[in-house]
Amino acid sequence: MTMRNRSQFENQDGAIVCHGVSKWYGQVIALNNISLEISAGIVGLLGPNGAGKTTLLELLTGRLRPSRGRVRVFGMDPWTQPQVFRRVGYCPDSDGVYEKMSALEFVSLLGRLSGLSAEESHKSAVARLDLVGLSRFTHQKVGTFSKGMKQRVKLAAALVHDPDLLVLDEPLNGLDPIARIKMIRVLRELAESGMVILLSSHILAEVEALTSHIILIHHGNILAEGKIEEIRALIANQPYTYRIQTDDPRSLARALVMVPAVESVEFDLENSSLIVRTAEAAALCKAVQELVCKEGHMVTSLAPLDDSLEAVFQYLVK
Amino acid sequence: MPIYDLSYQRYDGPRRLGFLWWTIARTTAQATLKKPANSRYLFFIFVTFLGFAFLVYFWRTATEYATALFEIDPDTGSLEIRLGHYKFPLSLVFFRYLSILFWPVILYVITSVSAALSADVLGGGLTVILARPLRRRHYVFGKVLGLAGPPTLSATLVIFGAFVLLWGYYFNFFQMLHHLPVLLCSSLYLFLAGGMCGLSAVAFHPRTSTFRKSAGWLFFYWFGTWIFSTASSNQALRTIVSMGSPIHLLDGIYLWLTGVSNPQGVDSRFLRDVITGDVPFYLLPSALLVHFLLLAWRTRNLFVGVR
């Protein structure tokens, strides 16, 4: 194996490093002094429309120059040093395919443009199209493909040069459920092989299925960064909500209101359960445990309702 | 663990990134050559060569019965073409021929620009392409080469063919060497004209407007300015307007480089001014450079919102 010149990456800490990055268009601030570092794994970029997700991806893929601050991808400035894209695969949300080319021609062309030889590019294109489940359609014109197939062609093109960093803008858009499951599996395998994946999506369930590491952007600011559970734990002003399934909700509710950690208890008699809010999740769990063991309450399940990505997202952008 | 420690597991060798423009050029040329109209332009270039070959052959074989069209001046050793009372040097003959060859080149470029750029600029392909280790100038260079390369190369080959034909019929080896600068200047003319055509086509390609508008701008740039500059009778005004005409600038540079000193046989008043020295030569390459820089600057429009 030939080793790449490491010296140019020695000073870097992560695949992506943004330091004090701002981007504005006239009077409109798209990104406001954001700093982040992404080193490994899959990271989901989340935010409502107009939050600044696309601007951030465009900065990372060298399509925009920051108004202020520093963007580094593998230690290089993507705006002035396009050679860094030898190590970066980008799958845009927009169409971005040559409709008159066959899938194989298109993916091979992008392999050539990434510096692969004709032979390498062809081999890699065949392998990548197979990876995304398009091996039967390699010689078919991309223009005849469905949206989901085009999406997979773009993903194959983003992977053709075996990048170290994959930037995906809404990668699962248009995919049917089976293709979506397969794609999620592929992306996980790629991440396990050492590839860093940054993906933006507005479908929270998709991001949740892929990763628990997220970056939440809102109004050009990073609201939160890290694992979903960790972020939830930091939202101190929002009590945790739990659903407790029991055969005797009234009796359990009476016992729970005596627990200092419990803030409120609601009945959900249809489901024979209680909705309990608490600021201290650990204390509640311990109290329920004691009620079950010492007072003989029958509890069939105790499940958090708001440490999902959607709940965290709602809390943060509210 | 830093990512670069993991990434090297899959790295399998160095990559050549300096010649990515060639991939762009080749893909563009393939896309443009698929257009049926373009094969007709290339065929027309070939037909002009057949016409030239026929003339050379006819006047060579007819010398016993008619006045020779092509003559070698015994004093200078230069090939001259006699038409009536006038004698034209080879450089002027090639100049005329280049004027004919230039038309299919520019028409090829104008009709191809849509096929060459629309998929990239309007179809969103540029977003994907520029997310590769490709510099913008390499992309533009590749596009210009792919657009203007096939017709320019065809025209240049035809000029070479015409020269070889004359050599076969009229020149010995040393006379061929004597006339070689004409061939080189003709090739330079075609390369410059082709390059400017391609660059202007890329520069005037609209991101959001129509193909017709783009073609209209190109026609105006190449032919509108030329017509305006030939229509003016005032020398100062003519000179100023001609500086905006790339055809006049290229013609003037060719005539100056080939050393044409007699304005006889040159129709354009501006070019006569160049030959007689009324218009300083240095203005021509300077103006052409300004054209080049302005067009290159204008190509930035292609990348708005892309990179």
XYZ file of C-alpha atoms in Angstrom:
625
model
C 0.000 0.000 0.000
C 1.329 3.413 -0.943
C 1.107 5.930 1.829
C -0.170 9.395 1.084
C 1.930 12.320 2.175
C 0.779 12.643 5.754
C 2.574 15.845 6.595
C -0.163 18.068 5.214
C -2.706 16.489 7.559
C -0.584 16.222 10.639
C -1.839 19.398 12.256
C -5.490 18.657 11.852
C -7.782 17.364 14.543
C -10.708 16.260 12.467
C -11.951 15.618 8.973
C -14.001 18.810 9.159
C -13.019 21.780 11.263
C -14.955 25.052 11.193
C -13.733 27.888 13.332
C -15.822 31.023 13.843
C -17.463 30.643 10.450
C -20.007 33.198 9.346
C -21.673 33.605 6.026
C -23.938 36.430 5.068
C -25.703 37.471 1.901
C -26.066 41.226 2.077
C -28.096 41.878 5.214
C -29.095 38.241 5.661
C -26.973 36.136 7.974
C -27.005 32.513 6.882
C -24.434 31.242 9.371
C -23.413 33.061 12.497
C -20.010 32.404 13.998
C -20.218 28.644 14.103
C -17.439 26.332 15.199
C -17.521 22.588 14.914
C -15.314 19.601 14.486
C -16.218 16.265 12.948
C -13.737 13.458 13.232
C -15.384 10.106 12.680
C -18.600 8.193 12.190
C -21.921 9.373 10.866
C -23.087 12.840 11.820
C -26.569 14.117 11.064
C -27.059 17.766 10.238
C -30.521 18.867 11.245
C -32.468 22.046 11.143
C -35.668 23.550 9.823
C -35.812 25.169 6.397
C -33.602 28.239 6.200
C -31.568 27.185 9.225
C -28.281 27.265 7.325
C -27.734 23.551 6.632
C -27.279 23.970 2.906
C -24.998 26.942 3.385
C -22.834 24.882 5.711
C -22.656 22.017 3.196
C -21.817 24.472 0.432
C -19.003 25.905 2.531
C -17.670 22.414 3.190
C -17.802 21.428 -0.457
C -16.065 24.593 -1.617
C -19.088 26.019 -3.352
C -19.136 29.081 -1.118
C -16.429 31.096 0.556
C -17.035 32.010 4.204
C -17.577 35.707 4.883
C -15.603 35.262 8.068
C -13.855 32.402 9.817
C -12.033 29.321 8.645
C -13.282 26.116 7.077
C -10.883 23.196 6.845
C -11.517 19.785 5.369
C -8.664 17.400 6.086
C -6.631 20.462 6.938
C -7.264 22.162 3.599
C -9.384 25.094 2.558
C -12.021 23.657 0.201
C -12.467 27.016 -1.526
C -8.861 27.458 -2.599
C -7.575 23.875 -2.524
C -9.904 21.718 -4.624
C -7.413 18.853 -4.462
C -9.014 18.047 -1.106
C -11.998 16.706 -3.064
C -9.884 13.705 -3.947
C -10.853 12.617 -0.433
C -14.387 13.943 -0.359
C -17.503 12.485 -1.945
C -20.491 14.780 -2.369
C -24.030 13.763 -3.172
C -26.178 16.854 -3.763
C -29.886 17.098 -3.248
C -30.511 18.582 -6.700
C -30.515 16.377 -9.783
C -26.922 16.831 -10.937
C -26.781 13.874 -13.310
C -26.061 13.660 -17.029
C -29.302 12.277 -18.357
C -27.904 11.294 -21.749
C -25.167 9.146 -20.254
C -25.547 5.611 -19.012
C -25.149 5.060 -15.285
C -21.768 3.426 -15.854
C -20.526 6.259 -18.070
C -21.646 8.876 -15.569
C -20.063 7.240 -12.543
C -16.889 6.430 -14.517
C -16.622 10.035 -15.687
C -16.748 11.291 -12.128
C -14.140 8.701 -11.199
C -11.872 10.087 -13.911
C -12.506 13.589 -12.646
C -11.389 12.445 -9.220
C -8.035 11.407 -10.619
C -8.608 7.705 -11.223
C -7.262 6.102 -14.381
C -9.756 4.909 -17.001
C -9.412 1.295 -15.912
C -9.648 2.051 -12.180
C -12.577 4.307 -12.778
C -14.460 1.698 -14.784
C -13.840 -1.050 -12.215
C -14.767 1.180 -9.328
C -17.914 2.404 -11.098
C -19.091 -1.165 -11.678
C -18.447 -2.017 -8.018
C -20.178 1.098 -6.680
C -23.228 0.665 -8.879
C -23.432 -2.873 -7.584
C -23.134 -1.577 -4.025
C -26.130 0.711 -4.474
C -28.152 -2.013 -6.167
C -27.993 -0.794 -9.756
C -25.855 -3.524 -11.292
C -28.679 -4.488 -13.673
C -29.007 -0.950 -14.985
C -25.402 0.025 -15.624
C -25.879 0.542 -19.365
C -29.246 2.246 -19.109
C -29.444 6.005 -19.674
C -29.716 7.945 -16.425
C -32.501 10.036 -17.970
C -34.789 6.999 -17.921
C -34.245 6.382 -14.191
C -36.731 7.073 -11.429
C -35.876 9.654 -8.769
C -34.776 6.966 -6.360
C -32.508 5.359 -8.953
C -30.971 8.725 -9.779
C -30.355 9.208 -6.091
C -28.505 5.886 -5.992
C -26.481 6.794 -9.084
C -25.418 10.001 -7.353
C -24.425 8.049 -4.282
C -22.393 5.641 -6.428
C -20.727 8.651 -8.062
C -19.941 10.131 -4.654
C -18.304 6.849 -3.639
C -16.498 6.022 -6.883
C -13.125 7.412 -5.781
C -13.350 5.808 -2.348
C -13.453 9.046 -0.372
C -12.616 9.452 3.280
C -15.426 11.934 3.841
C -18.898 11.612 2.397
C -21.169 14.659 2.381
C -24.765 13.764 1.646
C -27.589 16.222 1.147
C -30.925 14.480 1.746
C -29.495 11.123 0.619
C -32.587 9.005 1.163
C -34.975 11.251 -0.739
C -37.048 9.388 -3.280
C -35.873 5.928 -2.253
C -38.458 3.196 -1.792
C -38.555 1.552 1.668
C -36.432 -1.459 0.654
C -33.807 0.697 -1.050
C -33.856 2.983 1.980
C -33.124 0.125 4.375
C -30.361 -1.123 2.107
C -28.887 2.342 1.798
C -28.885 2.828 5.548
C -27.044 -0.473 5.884
C -24.512 0.545 3.234
C -23.883 3.888 4.916
C -23.394 2.204 8.275
C -20.903 -0.240 6.777
C -19.011 2.611 5.164
C -18.858 4.436 8.474
C -17.609 1.286 10.187
C -14.859 1.027 7.568
C -13.573 4.425 8.698
C -15.392 6.790 6.382
C -16.699 9.998 7.919
C -20.249 10.713 6.809
C -22.018 14.025 7.185
C -25.621 13.974 6.082
C -28.322 16.527 6.157
C -31.923 15.521 6.246
C -35.228 16.965 7.240
C -36.609 13.492 7.988
C -35.674 12.988 11.617
C -36.463 9.265 11.629
C -33.933 8.689 8.859
C -31.201 10.454 10.751
C -32.136 8.605 13.902
C -31.918 5.283 12.061
C -28.417 6.133 10.905
C -26.807 7.878 13.808
C -27.279 9.292 17.251
C -24.669 11.981 16.674
C -26.324 15.141 15.452
C -25.703 18.812 14.861
C -28.760 21.000 15.246
C -28.740 24.277 13.358
C -31.297 27.019 13.709
C -31.197 30.606 12.403
C -27.562 30.128 11.402
C -26.445 29.061 14.872
C -25.520 25.648 16.145
C -28.056 24.950 18.853
C -26.616 21.637 19.924
C -24.034 19.096 18.926
C -23.472 15.585 20.214
C -25.434 12.441 20.947
C -29.193 12.780 21.119
C -29.392 11.471 24.696
C -26.606 13.771 25.847
C -28.284 16.761 24.291
C -31.572 15.807 25.898
C -29.904 15.552 29.276
C -28.627 19.096 28.901
C -32.067 20.553 28.301
C -32.640 21.272 31.980
C -35.657 23.528 31.611
C -37.712 20.798 29.965
C -38.868 17.969 32.279
C -38.532 14.408 31.040
C -41.761 12.723 30.103
C -42.287 9.028 30.816
C -45.121 6.668 30.100
C -45.653 4.101 32.814
C -47.860 1.166 31.910
C -49.589 -0.341 34.929
C -52.638 -2.414 35.842
C -53.698 0.077 38.532
C -52.969 3.629 37.363
C -54.823 5.363 40.184
C -52.945 3.657 42.971
C -49.588 4.162 41.298
C -50.393 7.829 40.624
C -51.197 8.311 44.306
C -47.809 6.895 45.220
C -45.920 8.842 42.572
C -47.233 12.272 43.564
C -45.518 11.747 46.903
C -42.150 11.372 45.181
C -40.296 14.752 45.313
C -38.733 14.307 41.860
C -42.112 14.012 40.146
C -43.480 17.279 38.771
C -46.807 16.098 37.400
C -48.802 12.976 36.701
C -51.451 12.585 34.000
C -53.817 9.715 33.457
C -54.076 7.939 30.141
C -56.814 5.536 31.106
C -57.411 4.347 27.569
C -53.978 2.822 27.580
C -54.024 2.033 31.260
C -50.965 4.164 31.806
C -49.624 7.310 33.418
C -47.745 10.182 31.806
C -45.214 11.381 34.363
C -43.033 14.488 34.115
C -39.865 14.836 36.109
C -36.731 16.926 36.111
C -34.693 14.015 37.444
C -35.093 10.933 35.309
C -32.803 8.774 37.454
C -34.721 9.617 40.637
C -38.021 8.723 38.988
C -36.710 5.373 37.769
C -35.413 4.590 41.232
C -38.726 5.584 42.828
C -40.701 3.401 40.438
C -38.349 0.528 41.171
C -38.960 0.937 44.889
C -42.726 1.175 44.427
C -42.697 -2.060 42.472
C -40.437 -3.918 44.906
C -41.678 -2.584 48.223
C -45.334 -1.713 47.627
C -46.098 -4.380 45.034
C -47.298 -2.117 42.192
C -47.540 -3.875 38.865
C -45.588 -1.958 36.195
C -45.388 -3.504 32.740
C -43.319 -0.783 31.060
C -41.517 2.442 31.759
C -40.565 4.301 28.607
C -39.306 7.821 27.942
C -41.459 9.796 25.530
C -39.210 12.721 24.761
C -35.616 11.677 24.298
C -36.327 10.996 20.645
C -34.715 13.205 18.079
C -38.028 14.789 17.252
C -38.675 15.781 20.846
C -35.174 17.167 21.262
C -35.532 19.041 18.017
C -38.870 20.505 19.092
C -37.464 21.636 22.424
C -34.455 23.292 20.891
C -36.074 25.156 18.050
C -39.087 26.274 20.074
C -8.808 8.507 16.741
C -8.076 11.104 14.044
C -9.701 10.203 10.772
C -6.522 10.261 8.725
C -5.262 7.236 10.605
C -8.232 5.302 9.315
C -8.380 6.724 5.834
C -5.054 5.360 4.716
C -6.375 1.841 4.975
C -8.109 2.320 1.669
C -5.630 4.550 -0.073
C -4.070 2.693 -2.960
C -1.757 5.044 -4.785
C -1.084 8.578 -5.921
C -3.494 10.341 -8.231
C -2.875 12.591 -11.223
C -4.938 15.711 -10.812
C -3.184 18.029 -13.288
C -4.887 16.750 -16.430
C -8.511 16.676 -15.387
C -9.254 19.314 -18.028
C -8.571 16.640 -20.627
C -11.435 14.503 -19.301
C -13.728 17.532 -19.506
C -12.529 18.316 -23.029
C -12.992 14.766 -24.241
C -16.471 14.424 -22.762
C -17.476 17.791 -24.243
C -16.121 16.909 -27.681
C -17.975 13.588 -27.613
C -21.215 15.356 -26.684
C -20.857 17.976 -29.432
C -19.803 15.556 -32.162
C -23.054 13.665 -31.653
C -24.980 16.613 -33.107
C -25.782 15.959 -36.787
C -25.315 19.633 -37.719
C -21.725 19.503 -36.567
C -20.763 16.671 -38.883
C -22.120 18.857 -41.709
C -19.834 21.724 -40.679
C -16.863 19.385 -40.564
C -17.890 18.027 -43.971
C -18.020 21.578 -45.317
C -14.444 22.138 -44.138
C -13.442 19.032 -46.073
C -15.330 20.214 -49.172
C -13.383 23.478 -49.188
C -10.237 21.392 -49.220
C -11.498 19.450 -52.236
C -12.183 22.771 -53.960
C -8.700 24.028 -53.168
C -7.173 20.748 -54.387
C -9.176 20.943 -57.593
C -7.946 24.502 -58.269
C -4.326 23.547 -57.699
C -4.639 20.447 -59.873
C -6.579 22.231 -62.644
C -4.173 25.152 -62.997
C -1.178 22.865 -62.839
C -2.427 20.683 -65.645
C -3.812 23.630 -67.636
C -0.572 25.615 -67.786
C 0.124 24.456 -71.307
C -3.180 25.886 -72.512
C -3.881 28.831 -70.238
C -2.102 31.407 -68.144
C -0.718 29.867 -65.003
C -2.605 30.825 -61.834
C 0.244 29.923 -59.519
C 3.710 31.250 -60.284
C 7.019 31.211 -58.489
C 8.674 34.633 -58.556
C 12.185 33.956 -59.911
C 13.678 36.830 -57.862
C 12.218 36.119 -54.462
C 11.309 32.468 -54.833
C 7.845 33.257 -53.478
C 4.729 31.631 -54.769
C 2.316 34.157 -56.165
C -1.154 33.854 -57.499
C -1.963 35.905 -60.548
C -5.487 37.150 -61.008
C -5.770 39.473 -63.989
C -3.172 42.208 -63.556
C -2.681 41.536 -59.860
C -0.313 39.155 -58.153
C -1.133 37.950 -54.646
C 1.347 36.403 -52.262
C 0.592 32.977 -50.753
C -0.100 34.557 -47.361
C -3.053 36.480 -48.855
C -4.355 33.370 -50.572
C -4.273 31.525 -47.285
C -5.835 34.558 -45.607
C -8.787 34.261 -47.985
C -8.974 30.555 -47.399
C -8.879 31.055 -43.626
C -11.790 33.490 -43.901
C -13.814 30.692 -45.508
C -12.680 28.078 -42.989
C -13.520 30.304 -40.076
C -17.277 30.197 -40.777
C -17.849 26.502 -40.105
C -15.681 26.775 -36.987
C -17.781 29.550 -35.420
C -21.037 27.959 -36.550
C -19.935 24.661 -35.040
C -19.184 26.359 -31.736
C -22.426 28.345 -31.664
C -24.600 25.331 -32.378
C -22.678 23.135 -29.930
C -22.572 25.360 -26.902
C -25.967 24.199 -25.754
C -25.003 20.504 -25.971
C -21.707 21.216 -24.248
C -22.888 23.291 -21.325
C -26.592 22.947 -20.692
C -26.328 19.623 -18.878
C -23.706 21.155 -16.604
C -25.061 24.615 -16.052
C -28.803 24.183 -16.303
C -29.037 20.478 -15.412
C -27.007 20.800 -12.234
C -24.079 18.619 -13.364
C -21.654 21.405 -12.527
C -22.418 20.983 -8.826
C -21.260 17.380 -8.967
C -18.308 18.045 -11.259
C -16.928 20.869 -9.163
C -17.150 18.739 -6.038
C -14.126 16.968 -7.565
C -10.513 18.029 -7.381
C -10.990 20.218 -10.435
C -10.133 23.881 -10.639
C -12.555 26.273 -12.272
C -10.001 27.378 -14.842
C -9.375 23.728 -15.766
C -13.081 23.250 -16.257
C -13.317 26.318 -18.516
C -10.200 25.298 -20.432
C -11.570 21.775 -20.923
C -14.878 23.129 -22.146
C -13.240 25.544 -24.594
C -11.000 22.777 -25.880
C -13.855 20.317 -26.213
C -16.079 22.863 -27.936
C -13.665 24.473 -30.353
C -11.093 21.679 -30.623
C -12.755 19.420 -33.238
C -13.539 22.137 -35.825
C -10.259 23.973 -35.226
C -8.276 20.792 -35.584
C -10.150 19.861 -38.763
C -9.556 23.301 -40.271
C -5.878 23.174 -39.323
C -5.487 19.754 -40.918
C -7.082 21.096 -44.081
C -4.663 24.050 -44.138
C -1.790 21.609 -43.702
C -3.231 19.505 -46.531
C -3.466 22.533 -48.801
C 0.134 23.448 -48.021
C 1.335 19.913 -48.720
C -0.556 19.953 -52.009
C 1.152 23.171 -53.108
C 4.487 21.761 -52.001
C 3.879 18.648 -54.100
C 3.045 20.639 -57.227
C 5.128 23.809 -56.999
C 7.808 23.836 -54.295
C 11.061 22.108 -53.746
C 12.156 21.514 -50.168
C 13.845 24.905 -49.709
C 10.906 26.801 -51.192
C 8.699 24.900 -48.780
C 10.857 26.119 -45.889
C 10.607 29.645 -47.286
C 6.793 29.472 -47.133
C 6.566 27.588 -43.856
C 5.874 30.754 -41.776
C 2.633 31.214 -43.721
C 1.526 27.750 -42.647
C 2.528 28.390 -39.041
C 0.771 31.768 -38.965
C -2.346 30.183 -40.505
C -2.328 27.515 -37.817
C -1.832 30.161 -35.137
C -4.735 32.125 -36.604
C -6.994 29.095 -36.450
C -5.956 28.205 -32.909
C -6.492 31.773 -31.704
C -9.808 32.048 -33.544
C -10.971 28.659 -32.271
C -9.889 29.461 -28.734
C -11.635 32.828 -28.749
C -14.757 31.252 -30.270
C -14.855 28.582 -27.584
C -14.146 31.032 -24.776
C -16.778 33.479 -25.993
C -19.325 30.645 -26.269
C -18.639 29.616 -22.683
C -18.602 33.231 -21.505
C -21.885 34.146 -23.169
C -23.662 30.989 -22.133
C -26.533 32.167 -20.000
C -27.300 30.403 -16.762
C -30.926 31.293 -16.776
C -31.718 32.613 -20.230
C -32.403 30.870 -23.498
C -30.159 29.287 -26.076
C -31.352 31.792 -28.674
C -30.299 34.718 -26.519
C -26.905 33.163 -26.008
C -26.485 32.497 -29.735
C -27.632 36.056 -30.450
C -24.934 37.513 -28.223
C -22.350 35.306 -29.859
C -23.425 36.375 -33.357
C -23.293 39.995 -32.324
C -19.883 39.592 -30.721
C -18.388 37.948 -33.801
C -20.312 39.345 -36.738
C -22.144 42.417 -35.451
C -18.954 44.120 -34.360
C -17.317 43.140 -37.627
C -20.129 44.652 -39.702
C -20.140 47.860 -37.629
C -16.410 48.270 -37.972
C -16.431 47.798 -41.734
C -19.307 50.241 -42.167
C -17.500 53.211 -40.653
C -15.696 55.608 -43.015
C -13.993 57.719 -40.345
C -10.588 56.212 -39.634
C -10.444 57.009 -35.914
C -13.955 55.731 -35.338
C -13.254 52.708 -37.522
C -10.165 51.883 -35.495
C -11.981 52.182 -32.192
C -14.911 50.036 -33.349
C -12.564 47.498 -34.947
C -10.874 47.012 -31.615
C -14.158 45.473 -30.495
C -14.219 43.066 -33.420
C -12.295 39.855 -32.755
C -12.363 38.970 -36.457
C -10.601 42.193 -37.392
C -8.060 41.783 -34.629
C -7.242 38.217 -35.660
C -7.059 39.170 -39.342
C -4.809 42.129 -38.585
C -2.466 40.012 -36.484
C -2.247 37.390 -39.229
C -1.494 39.967 -41.937
C 1.129 41.651 -39.813
C 2.808 38.387 -38.849
C 2.938 37.127 -42.441
C 4.438 40.435 -43.533
C 1.812 41.475 -46.067
C 2.948 44.935 -47.132
C 0.683 45.625 -50.073
C -2.963 46.414 -49.235
C -3.960 45.297 -52.702
C -6.469 42.452 -52.435
C -7.503 43.321 -48.872
C -11.090 44.523 -48.775
C -11.368 45.814 -45.228
C -10.367 49.441 -44.756
C -9.274 48.762 -41.208
C -6.955 45.976 -42.352
C -5.538 48.264 -45.010
C -4.817 50.774 -42.270
C -2.975 48.024 -40.396
C -0.943 47.032 -43.465
C -0.001 50.600 -44.275
C 0.931 51.273 -40.648
C -1.772 53.878 -40.003
C -2.933 51.712 -37.106
C -0.036 50.649 -34.857
C 0.297 46.891 -34.768
C 0.797 46.644 -31.032
C -2.817 47.748 -30.537
C -4.068 44.486 -32.041
C -2.581 41.886 -29.693
C -3.236 44.249 -26.757
C -6.908 44.553 -27.710
C -7.149 40.802 -28.249
C -5.677 40.249 -24.806
C -8.293 42.578 -23.334
C -10.988 40.569 -25.134
C -9.539 37.374 -23.717
C -9.401 38.741 -20.181
C -12.941 40.109 -20.336
C -14.300 36.835 -21.656
C -12.367 34.852 -19.058
C -13.738 37.169 -16.358
C -17.244 36.671 -17.682
C -16.977 32.890 -17.387
C -17.272 33.445 -13.621
C -21.027 33.692 -14.197
C -21.076 29.971 -14.833
C -20.058 29.286 -11.275
C -22.425 31.567 -9.412
C -23.935 29.446 -6.673
C -21.872 26.436 -7.721
C -18.373 27.221 -6.577
